[in-house]
CSV table of C-alpha atoms in Angstrom, one decimal:
chain,number,residue,atom,x,y,z
A,19,GLU,CA,-8.8,-4.3,-25.5
A,20,HIS,CA,-5.2,-4.7,-25.5
A,21,ASN,CA,-4.8,-3.5,-21.6
A,22,LEU,CA,-4.9,-6.6,-18.8
A,23,LYS,CA,-6.1,-3.7,-16.4
A,24,HIS,CA,-8.2,-0.8,-16.4
A,25,VAL,CA,-9.9,1.2,-13.8
A,26,PHE,CA,-13.2,4.1,-13.8
A,27,VAL,CA,-14.1,5.8,-10.7
A,28,LEU,CA,-17.6,7.7,-10.8
A,29,THR,CA,-20.2,9.3,-8.7
A,30,SER,CA,-23.4,7.9,-8.6
A,31,ALA,CA,-24.6,10.6,-11.3
A,32,GLY,CA,-23.1,9.1,-13.6
A,33,LYS,CA,-20.4,12.3,-13.6
A,34,PRO,CA,-16.9,10.6,-14.2
A,35,ILE,CA,-14.0,11.5,-11.4
A,36,PHE,CA,-11.2,9.1,-12.9
A,37,THR,CA,-10.4,6.2,-15.8
A,38,ARG,CA,-6.4,4.7,-15.8
A,39,HIS,CA,-6.5,4.7,-19.8
A,40,GLY,CA,-7.8,7.5,-22.0
A,41,ASP,CA,-9.7,10.4,-21.4
A,42,GLU,CA,-13.1,10.5,-19.3
A,43,GLN,CA,-15.2,12.5,-21.9
A,44,GLU,CA,-14.6,10.3,-24.3
A,45,LEU,CA,-16.0,7.6,-22.3
A,46,VAL,CA,-18.6,9.1,-20.8
A,47,THR,CA,-20.9,6.9,-22.5
A,48,VAL,CA,-18.8,3.5,-20.5
A,49,PHE,CA,-19.4,5.7,-17.6
A,50,GLY,CA,-23.0,5.7,-17.8
A,51,LEU,CA,-23.0,2.3,-18.4
A,52,LEU,CA,-21.3,1.2,-15.6
A,53,GLN,CA,-23.2,3.6,-13.7
A,54,ALA,CA,-26.7,2.2,-15.3
A,55,MET,CA,-25.7,-1.4,-14.1
A,56,VAL,CA,-25.1,-0.4,-10.3
A,57,SER,CA,-29.2,1.2,-10.7
A,58,ILE,CA,-30.6,-1.5,-12.1
A,59,VAL,CA,-29.4,-4.4,-9.8
A,60,GLN,CA,-30.4,-1.6,-6.4
A,61,ASP,CA,-33.5,-1.5,-8.0
A,62,SER,CA,-33.9,-5.6,-7.5
A,63,GLY,CA,-32.7,-4.7,-3.3
A,64,ASP,CA,-29.3,-6.4,-4.1
A,65,GLN,CA,-26.0,-4.6,-4.3
A,66,ILE,CA,-22.9,-5.4,-7.0
A,67,GLN,CA,-20.6,-6.8,-6.5
A,68,CYS,CA,-18.5,-8.4,-9.8
A,69,ILE,CA,-19.2,-9.4,-12.8
A,70,LYS,CA,-17.9,-11.9,-15.1
A,71,ALA,CA,-17.2,-11.8,-18.4
A,72,GLY,CA,-15.1,-15.0,-20.0
A,73,HIS,CA,-11.7,-14.5,-18.6
A,74,ARG,CA,-12.4,-10.4,-17.3
A,75,ARG,CA,-13.4,-9.9,-13.8
A,76,ILE,CA,-15.5,-6.9,-13.4
A,77,VAL,CA,-15.8,-5.5,-10.0
A,78,TYR,CA,-17.8,-3.0,-8.1
A,79,PHE,CA,-16.2,-0.9,-4.2
A,80,LEU,CA,-19.2,1.0,-3.9
A,81,LYS,CA,-19.2,3.9,-0.9
A,82,ASN,CA,-21.8,6.0,-0.7
A,83,SER,CA,-21.6,8.4,-3.6
A,84,ILE,CA,-18.6,7.8,-5.1
A,85,TYR,CA,-18.4,3.8,-7.3
A,86,PHE,CA,-15.4,2.6,-7.8
A,87,ILE,CA,-14.9,-0.1,-10.6
A,88,ALA,CA,-11.8,-2.4,-11.7
A,89,VAL,CA,-12.5,-4.2,-15.5
A,90,SER,CA,-9.3,-6.5,-15.1
A,91,SER,CA,-8.5,-9.9,-17.4
A,92,SER,CA,-4.5,-9.9,-15.5
A,93,GLY,CA,-6.0,-13.1,-13.4
A,94,GLU,CA,-5.9,-11.4,-10.1
A,95,PRO,CA,-8.5,-12.4,-7.8
A,96,GLU,CA,-11.3,-10.4,-7.0
A,97,VAL,CA,-10.7,-9.5,-3.2
A,98,VAL,CA,-7.6,-7.8,-4.9
A,99,LEU,CA,-9.0,-5.6,-7.2
A,100,ARG,CA,-11.1,-4.7,-3.9
A,101,GLN,CA,-7.9,-3.8,-1.9
A,102,LEU,CA,-7.0,-1.6,-4.6
A,103,LEU,CA,-10.1,0.3,-5.2
A,104,GLU,CA,-10.1,0.2,-1.7
A,105,PHE,CA,-6.8,2.5,-2.0
A,106,MET,CA,-8.0,4.6,-4.7
A,107,HIS,CA,-11.0,5.2,-2.3
A,108,ASN,CA,-8.5,6.2,0.8
A,109,GLN,CA,-6.8,8.7,-1.9
A,110,ILE,CA,-9.5,10.8,-2.5
A,111,LEU,CA,-10.3,10.7,1.0
A,112,PHE,CA,-6.1,11.6,1.6
A,113,VAL,CA,-7.4,15.0,-0.2
A,114,LEU,CA,-11.2,15.9,0.0
A,115,THR,CA,-12.0,14.1,3.5
A,116,SER,CA,-14.9,12.1,3.7
A,117,LYS,CA,-16.8,14.8,3.6
A,118,VAL,CA,-16.8,14.7,-0.1
A,119,HIS,CA,-19.9,12.2,0.5
A,120,ASP,CA,-22.1,14.9,2.3
A,121,MET,CA,-21.1,17.7,-0.9
A,122,LEU,CA,-22.1,14.7,-3.6
A,123,ALA,CA,-25.3,13.7,-1.5
A,124,SER,CA,-26.2,17.7,-1.4
A,125,ASN,CA,-25.3,18.0,-5.4
A,126,PRO,CA,-24.8,14.5,-7.2
A,127,SER,CA,-24.1,16.4,-10.3
A,128,LYS,CA,-21.1,18.1,-9.0
A,129,ASP,CA,-17.4,17.3,-11.1
A,130,LEU,CA,-15.2,16.3,-8.5
A,131,ARG,CA,-12.1,16.6,-10.9
A,132,GLU,CA,-11.3,19.9,-10.2
A,133,LEU,CA,-10.6,19.5,-6.3
A,134,LEU,CA,-8.6,16.3,-6.8
A,135,GLY,CA,-6.5,18.5,-10.0
A,136,ASN,CA,-3.9,16.9,-11.7
A,137,ASP,CA,-1.4,16.3,-9.2
A,138,THR,CA,-4.1,13.7,-7.2
A,139,THR,CA,-5.3,12.5,-10.6
A,140,ARG,CA,-1.0,11.5,-10.5
A,141,LEU,CA,-1.7,9.7,-7.4
A,142,LEU,CA,-4.4,7.6,-8.8
A,143,HIS,CA,-2.7,6.4,-11.9
A,144,ALA,CA,0.2,5.6,-9.7
A,145,ALA,CA,-1.8,3.5,-7.5
A,146,CYS,CA,-2.9,1.4,-10.8
A,147,ASP,CA,-0.4,2.0,-13.1
A,148,SER,CA,0.8,-1.8,-12.9
A,149,SER,CA,-1.1,-4.8,-14.7
A,150,THR,CA,-1.1,-6.1,-11.3
A,151,THR,CA,-1.8,-4.3,-7.5
A,152,SER,CA,0.8,-3.5,-5.4
A,153,PRO,CA,1.9,-6.4,-3.1
A,154,CYS,CA,1.9,-3.1,-0.6
A,155,ILE,CA,-1.8,-2.4,-1.1
A,156,VAL,CA,-2.5,-6.0,-1.4
A,157,TYR,CA,-1.0,-7.1,2.3
A,158,LYS,CA,-1.2,-4.0,3.2
A,159,ALA,CA,2.4,-3.5,4.6
A,160,VAL,CA,4.6,-0.3,3.8
A,161,ARG,CA,8.0,-1.6,2.4
A,162,ALA,CA,10.8,-1.6,4.6
A,163,PHE,CA,15.0,-0.8,4.7
A,164,ALA,CA,17.1,-2.3,5.5
A,165,MET,CA,20.4,-1.2,7.8
A,166,GLU,CA,21.5,-1.8,10.8
A,167,PRO,CA,19.9,-1.4,14.3
A,168,ASP,CA,22.0,0.7,16.7
A,169,ILE,CA,21.6,2.9,13.6
A,170,ARG,CA,17.7,2.4,12.9
A,171,ASP,CA,17.5,3.3,17.1
A,172,GLN,CA,19.8,6.1,17.0
A,173,LEU,CA,17.4,7.5,14.5
A,174,GLN,CA,14.6,6.7,15.9
A,175,GLU,CA,15.6,8.7,19.3
A,176,HIS,CA,16.9,11.3,17.4
A,177,LEU,CA,13.2,11.6,15.3
A,178,LYS,CA,11.6,11.2,18.4
A,179,ALA,CA,13.8,14.5,20.2
A,180,ALA,CA,12.6,16.2,16.9
A,181,LEU,CA,8.9,15.2,17.5
A,182,VAL,CA,9.2,16.8,21.4
A,183,GLN,CA,10.7,20.1,20.1
A,184,ALA,CA,7.8,20.6,17.4
A,185,THR,CA,5.0,19.4,19.9
A,186,ALA,CA,4.1,17.6,16.5
A,187,ALA,CA,2.2,13.8,16.9
A,188,PHE,CA,4.4,11.3,14.8
A,189,GLY,CA,6.9,11.1,12.7
A,190,LEU,CA,8.7,9.2,9.2
A,191,ILE,CA,11.6,9.3,7.8
A,192,PHE,CA,11.2,7.3,4.6
A,193,TYR,CA,13.9,6.3,1.4
A,194,GLU,CA,11.4,6.9,-1.6
A,195,ASP,CA,8.5,4.5,-0.4
A,196,SER,CA,10.6,3.0,2.4
A,197,LEU,CA,10.0,3.1,5.6
A,198,LEU,CA,13.7,3.4,7.9
A,199,VAL,CA,11.5,4.6,10.9
A,200,TYR,CA,7.8,5.4,12.8
A,201,THR,CA,8.1,6.8,16.2
A,202,THR,CA,5.1,9.1,18.2
A,203,ASN,CA,5.2,11.2,20.3
A,204,ASP,CA,5.1,9.9,23.8
A,205,ARG,CA,3.4,12.5,25.4
A,206,MET,CA,0.6,12.5,23.4
A,207,GLN,CA,-1.9,8.8,22.2
A,208,VAL,CA,-2.0,8.6,19.0
A,209,TYR,CA,-2.7,5.2,16.4
A,210,VAL,CA,-1.5,5.6,12.8
A,211,ASP,CA,-2.9,2.3,10.6
A,212,VAL,CA,-0.8,0.8,8.3
A,213,THR,CA,-3.2,2.3,5.7
A,214,ASP,CA,-2.3,5.6,6.8
A,215,VAL,CA,1.4,5.4,6.9
A,216,LEU,CA,0.8,3.5,2.7
A,217,LEU,CA,-1.0,6.6,2.0
A,218,LEU,CA,2.1,8.8,3.2
A,219,ALA,CA,4.4,6.5,1.6
A,220,HIS,CA,2.4,6.4,-1.8
A,221,PHE,CA,2.1,10.6,-1.7
A,222,VAL,CA,6.1,11.2,-1.0
A,223,HIS,CA,6.9,8.7,-3.6
A,224,ASN,CA,4.9,10.0,-6.4
A,225,SER,CA,3.7,13.6,-6.2
A,226,SER,CA,5.6,16.3,-8.4
A,227,SER,CA,4.3,18.8,-6.5
A,228,LEU,CA,6.7,18.2,-3.5
A,229,ARG,CA,9.9,18.0,-5.1
A,230,GLY,CA,9.7,21.7,-6.3
A,231,HIS,CA,9.7,22.8,-2.5
A,232,ASP,CA,12.6,22.2,-0.2
A,233,GLN,CA,10.1,21.8,2.2
A,234,ASN,CA,6.1,21.7,2.7
A,235,CYS,CA,3.5,22.0,5.3
A,236,VAL,CA,-0.2,20.5,3.5
A,237,PRO,CA,-3.2,19.7,4.7
A,238,LEU,CA,-4.0,15.9,4.8
A,239,CYS,CA,-6.2,14.2,5.7
A,240,LEU,CA,-5.3,10.2,7.4
A,241,PRO,CA,-8.7,8.3,6.9
A,242,SER,CA,-7.9,5.3,9.8
A,243,LEU,CA,-6.8,8.1,12.2
A,244,ASN,CA,-10.0,11.2,11.2
A,245,ALA,CA,-11.5,10.9,8.0
A,246,GLY,CA,-13.4,13.9,8.9
A,247,GLY,CA,-10.6,16.4,9.4
A,248,TYR,CA,-7.6,17.8,8.0
A,249,VAL,CA,-3.7,17.3,10.1
A,250,GLN,CA,-0.7,19.2,9.3
A,251,ALA,CA,2.0,17.2,7.4
A,252,TYR,CA,5.5,18.9,7.3
A,253,ILE,CA,7.5,17.3,4.6
A,254,SER,CA,11.1,17.9,3.6
A,255,THR,CA,13.9,16.5,1.8
A,256,LEU,CA,16.0,15.4,4.3
A,257,LYS,CA,19.5,16.6,4.2
A,258,LEU,CA,22.9,14.2,4.8
A,259,SER,CA,25.2,16.5,5.2
A,260,ASN,CA,28.0,15.8,1.9
A,261,SER,CA,24.8,13.7,0.2
A,262,SER,CA,25.2,11.6,-2.5
A,263,ALA,CA,22.3,11.6,-5.3
A,264,ASP,CA,20.2,8.2,-3.4
A,265,ALA,CA,19.9,10.1,-0.5
A,266,GLN,CA,18.2,12.7,-1.7
A,267,SER,CA,15.1,10.1,-1.8
A,268,LEU,CA,14.6,10.3,1.8
A,269,SER,CA,11.4,12.0,2.8
A,270,LEU,CA,11.3,13.9,6.5
A,271,ILE,CA,7.3,13.5,7.8
A,272,LEU,CA,6.0,15.5,10.4
A,273,ILE,CA,2.7,15.5,11.2
A,274,SER,CA,1.4,18.4,13.8
A,275,ALA,CA,-0.8,17.9,16.0
A,276,THR,CA,-2.0,21.4,16.0
A,277,ALA,CA,-3.0,24.2,13.7
A,278,ALA,CA,-0.6,25.5,11.4
A,279,ASP,CA,0.4,28.7,11.1
A,280,ALA,CA,3.5,30.6,11.3
A,281,SER,CA,4.7,30.2,14.7
A,282,GLU,CA,3.8,26.4,14.1
A,283,PHE,CA,5.8,26.1,10.8
A,284,LYS,CA,8.5,28.0,11.9
A,285,LEU,CA,9.3,24.4,15.0
A,286,LEU,CA,8.3,21.9,12.5
A,287,HIS,CA,11.4,24.0,10.3
A,288,GLU,CA,13.8,24.0,13.7
A,289,ALA,CA,13.4,20.4,14.4
A,290,ARG,CA,13.9,19.5,11.1
A,291,LEU,CA,17.0,21.8,11.3
A,292,THR,CA,18.2,19.7,14.8
A,293,LEU,CA,17.2,16.4,13.2
A,294,GLU,CA,19.9,17.3,10.1
A,295,GLU,CA,22.6,18.4,13.3
A,296,ASN,CA,22.5,15.7,15.0
A,297,ILE,CA,22.3,12.9,11.9
A,298,GLY,CA,25.6,14.6,11.0
A,299,LYS,CA,27.6,14.8,14.4
A,300,HIS,CA,26.8,11.5,15.4
A,301,GLY,CA,28.4,10.3,12.4
A,302,ILE,CA,24.7,8.4,11.2
A,303,ALA,CA,24.8,10.1,7.9
A,304,SER,CA,27.0,8.1,6.3
A,305,ARG,CA,25.7,5.0,7.4
A,306,ILE,CA,22.3,5.4,6.2
A,307,GLU,CA,23.5,6.0,2.6
A,308,LYS,CA,25.8,3.0,2.9
A,309,SER,CA,22.6,1.3,3.6
A,310,ILE,CA,21.4,2.8,1.0
A,311,ASP,CA,23.9,1.3,-1.7
A,312,LEU,CA,23.1,-1.7,-0.1
A,313,GLN,CA,19.0,-1.7,-0.1
A,314,SER,CA,18.9,-4.4,-3.4
A,315,SER,CA,21.8,-7.2,-2.0
A,316,SER,CA,20.2,-7.0,1.1
A,317,SER,CA,17.4,-8.7,-0.1
A,318,ALA,CA,18.1,-10.8,-3.0
A,319,GLY,CA,20.6,-12.6,-1.4
A,320,TYR,CA,17.9,-14.7,0.9
A,321,LEU,CA,17.0,-16.2,-3.0
A,322,THR,CA,20.7,-18.4,-3.6
A,323,ALA,CA,20.0,-19.8,0.2
A,324,VAL,CA,17.0,-21.3,-0.7
A,325,ARG,CA,17.1,-21.9,-4.2
A,326,CYS,CA,14.4,-19.1,-4.5
A,327,MET,CA,13.4,-17.1,-7.9
A,328,HIS,CA,11.5,-14.9,-6.1
A,329,TYR,CA,9.7,-14.2,-2.5
A,330,PHE,CA,7.4,-11.5,-0.6
A,331,TYR,CA,8.0,-11.3,3.3
A,332,LYS,CA,5.7,-9.6,5.7
A,333,PHE,CA,6.5,-9.0,8.9
A,334,THR,CA,3.7,-7.4,11.5
A,335,PRO,CA,6.0,-6.3,14.6
A,336,GLY,CA,4.4,-5.0,17.8
A,337,GLU,CA,2.1,-2.8,18.5
A,338,GLY,CA,2.0,0.7,17.3
A,339,ILE,CA,4.4,-0.2,14.9
A,340,PRO,CA,2.7,-0.8,11.1
A,341,ALA,CA,3.3,-4.3,9.5
A,342,GLN,CA,6.0,-4.2,6.8
A,343,CYS,CA,6.9,-6.4,4.0
A,344,ILE,CA,10.0,-6.7,1.5
A,345,TRP,CA,10.5,-8.7,-1.6
A,346,SER,CA,12.8,-9.8,-4.6
A,347,GLY,CA,13.2,-11.5,-7.2
A,348,GLY,CA,11.4,-12.1,-10.8
A,349,GLU,CA,13.5,-10.9,-12.9
A,350,GLU,CA,14.4,-14.8,-13.9
A,351,PHE,CA,10.2,-15.0,-15.2
A,352,THR,CA,9.9,-13.9,-18.7
A,353,PRO,CA,8.7,-10.7,-19.7
A,354,ASP,CA,6.0,-11.8,-21.8
A,355,ALA,CA,3.0,-10.7,-19.5
A,356,THR,CA,0.5,-13.4,-20.4
A,357,GLY,CA,2.8,-16.5,-20.2
A,358,PRO,CA,3.3,-18.8,-17.9
A,359,ASP,CA,6.0,-18.0,-16.0
A,360,SER,CA,5.6,-14.1,-16.0
A,361,ILE,CA,6.2,-12.4,-12.5
A,362,ASN,CA,2.6,-11.0,-13.1
A,363,ARG,CA,1.4,-14.7,-13.1
A,364,ILE,CA,3.5,-15.1,-10.0
A,365,TRP,CA,2.2,-12.2,-8.5
A,366,CYS,CA,-1.5,-13.9,-8.8
A,367,GLN,CA,-1.1,-16.8,-7.5
A,368,CYS,CA,1.1,-15.6,-4.1
A,369,PHE,CA,-2.8,-13.4,-3.9
A,370,ARG,CA,-4.5,-16.5,-4.2
A,371,LEU,CA,-2.6,-18.6,-1.2
A,372,GLY,CA,-2.8,-15.0,0.7
A,373,ALA,CA,-6.7,-15.6,0.5
A,374,CYS,CA,-6.5,-19.4,0.3
A,375,LEU,CA,-4.2,-18.9,3.9
A,376,ARG,CA,-7.5,-16.8,5.5
A,377,GLU,CA,-10.1,-18.1,3.4
A,378,GLY,CA,-9.2,-21.9,2.8
A,379,ALA,CA,-10.0,-21.5,-0.7
A,380,SER,CA,-8.3,-19.7,-3.1
A,381,GLY,CA,-10.4,-19.3,-6.2
A,382,PRO,CA,-11.3,-16.9,-7.7
A,383,GLU,CA,-15.2,-16.7,-7.4
A,384,CYS,CA,-14.6,-17.7,-3.7
A,385,THR,CA,-11.8,-14.7,-1.6
A,386,LEU,CA,-14.6,-11.7,-2.3
A,387,LEU,CA,-17.7,-12.1,-0.4
A,388,GLN,CA,-17.8,-13.6,2.9
A,389,SER,CA,-20.7,-16.0,3.9
A,390,LEU,CA,-23.4,-14.5,3.0
A,391,ASN,CA,-25.4,-15.3,6.5
A,392,SER,CA,-23.1,-13.4,8.6
A,393,THR,CA,-25.1,-10.7,10.2
A,394,ALA,CA,-21.7,-9.2,11.2
A,395,ASP,CA,-21.3,-7.6,7.9
A,396,SER,CA,-25.2,-7.4,6.6
A,397,SER,CA,-26.5,-3.9,6.2
A,398,CYS,CA,-29.2,-2.4,9.0
A,399,ASP,CA,-31.4,-2.8,5.8
A,400,GLY,CA,-30.9,-6.6,5.2
A,401,ARG,CA,-28.5,-5.7,1.9
A,402,LYS,CA,-25.6,-7.5,1.5
A,403,THR,CA,-22.1,-5.6,2.2
A,404,GLN,CA,-19.3,-6.1,0.4
A,405,PHE,CA,-16.4,-7.8,2.9
A,406,ASN,CA,-12.4,-8.1,2.0
A,407,ALA,CA,-11.1,-11.4,3.2
A,408,LEU,CA,-7.5,-10.0,3.2
A,409,ALA,CA,-8.4,-8.2,5.6
A,410,ASN,CA,-8.1,-10.6,8.2
A,411,ASP,CA,-5.1,-12.1,9.6
A,412,PRO,CA,-4.6,-15.3,8.3
A,413,ALA,CA,-6.0,-18.4,9.7
A,414,SER,CA,-4.2,-20.9,12.8
A,415,ASP,CA,-5.8,-23.5,10.7
A,416,HIS,CA,-4.6,-22.7,7.7
A,417,ALA,CA,-0.7,-21.9,8.0
A,418,LEU,CA,0.2,-23.7,4.7
A,419,ALA,CA,-0.4,-23.6,1.0
A,420,TYR,CA,1.2,-24.1,-2.2
A,421,SER,CA,0.5,-24.4,-5.3
A,422,VAL,CA,1.8,-26.0,-8.9
A,423,MET,CA,2.0,-23.1,-11.6
A,424,GLU,CA,1.5,-25.0,-15.5
A,425,SER,CA,5.9,-24.8,-16.0
A,426,GLY,CA,5.9,-26.7,-13.0
A,427,SER,CA,7.0,-23.8,-10.8
A,428,VAL,CA,6.3,-24.0,-6.8
A,429,VAL,CA,4.6,-21.4,-5.3
A,430,VAL,CA,4.2,-21.7,-2.0
A,431,GLY,CA,2.6,-19.4,1.3
A,432,LEU,CA,3.3,-19.6,4.6
A,433,ALA,CA,2.2,-18.2,7.8
A,434,THR,CA,3.2,-17.7,11.5
A,435,SER,CA,2.0,-15.8,14.4
A,436,ASP,CA,3.7,-12.3,12.9
A,437,SER,CA,4.8,-13.3,9.1
A,438,GLU,CA,3.6,-13.9,6.1
A,439,LEU,CA,6.1,-16.1,3.0
A,440,TYR,CA,4.9,-16.4,-0.3
A,441,CYS,CA,7.8,-18.0,-2.5
A,442,THR,CA,8.4,-19.2,-5.8
A,443,PHE,CA,10.4,-22.6,-6.7
A,444,PRO,CA,11.3,-23.9,-10.5
A,445,SER,CA,10.3,-26.8,-11.6
A,446,THR,CA,13.2,-28.8,-10.9
A,447,VAL,CA,12.1,-28.3,-7.1
A,448,SER,CA,9.2,-31.2,-5.4
A,449,ALA,CA,7.0,-29.8,-4.2
A,450,LEU,CA,7.7,-31.7,-0.3
A,451,ASP,CA,11.2,-29.4,-0.7
A,452,ALA,CA,9.1,-26.3,-1.5
A,453,CYS,CA,7.3,-26.2,1.0
A,454,GLY,CA,10.5,-27.1,3.3
A,455,LEU,CA,12.5,-24.4,2.3
A,456,ALA,CA,10.1,-21.8,2.3
A,457,ASN,CA,9.6,-23.2,5.7
A,458,TYR,CA,13.8,-22.4,6.1
A,459,LEU,CA,13.6,-19.0,4.5
A,460,THR,CA,10.7,-18.0,7.3
A,461,ARG,CA,13.4,-18.7,9.7
A,462,LEU,CA,15.6,-17.1,8.1
A,463,LEU,CA,14.4,-13.5,7.6
A,464,ARG,CA,12.5,-13.8,10.9
A,465,LYS,CA,16.2,-14.6,12.7
A,466,GLU,CA,17.3,-10.8,11.1
A,467,SER,CA,14.2,-9.5,11.5
A,468,GLU,CA,16.1,-6.3,13.6
A,469,LEU,CA,18.5,-5.5,10.1
A,470,LEU,CA,15.1,-5.8,7.6
A,471,PHE,CA,12.4,-4.1,9.9
A,472,GLN,CA,11.6,-1.5,12.7
A,473,GLU,CA,10.5,-3.9,15.6
């Protein structure tokens, strides 16, 4: 009753898989009720999407034999809750591949908790731990890492050389969950969707099992690349010479193009050592450490430039580079999660404006489904299917939207061909001035995109 958001995952047979709060065995009757509601609606020839119960929303995301349900009174639009549930589905595929659905089809009573293990359960908890969904999940953009363009270019070249040496398909370097650099092996044609990059970032940032070893070779499923099979991921802490404690949060990921064996692991290990040597030899390490120290100030500096209290900015580079995002602010808002000036409410309004820029409306009931008359999103048997409005790019005729909060704060959403900005201004700034300042902030961030993002 006191939690703003609850998440349940269960099989079509009503078997518990995951619950955000409490113990699955103690909530078995709740799981049974949630499964029964799906069956009742299906018996009438329809598919359950969302239930409105006062100020609560109960959102269903049904994927074959696995049901994902979010119960929320946080104020998030249904489309945002669906984004979260879809990410949690991908998190299960990340470990078990899409063959988990075949397994449940043949044995509906199978207990998936034994296969998922404690580490995956922790990853699922981390995905829904906050009262509001991570903006990276909502807008499908990995968190960016600000650094000098020449250093990023050099780091990318050294990483590309490591891929060739190890015959790996692609590689990434993260600081916590922020992306320093991503590159692919030019000798292989591979495209990695931002959804898979988000899963990797979430994994290296939240998996406790990785921190127990200096290097790991882990079979992982990247659903957008190949939902039915595994790739071999070499994951290690990237050691910088005389590195500080913060620099220990640097993670190197090399995705192998071949099956894992002793010789392959040796190649990946040697490529990592060569990469570390090149980073230390060319003076890149010290400048990366300096960039780590300046991360918070690099994004917060734009707040004072436009009298802004909070902003979120998503940038979509050219083809082949995942979308990235930065945000800052929110410390000025009241800590009360339900207060009129809470950061939770600000994020929820940003999410609504994101739906508004795509669909032309930001009401909670109009953000989940596309027009039911659309044949492109109907299943073969005529049953209505679930649709995710935030999966689209902003519409060209809905480039600007704003909302005035109860406290008088103004939230503005502004979209261009390659970016989205959502920013909050105090009540002393008029709506007209806020829109003008948002436009100025977009130009300012776009001008410094080489510093803030990998392009």
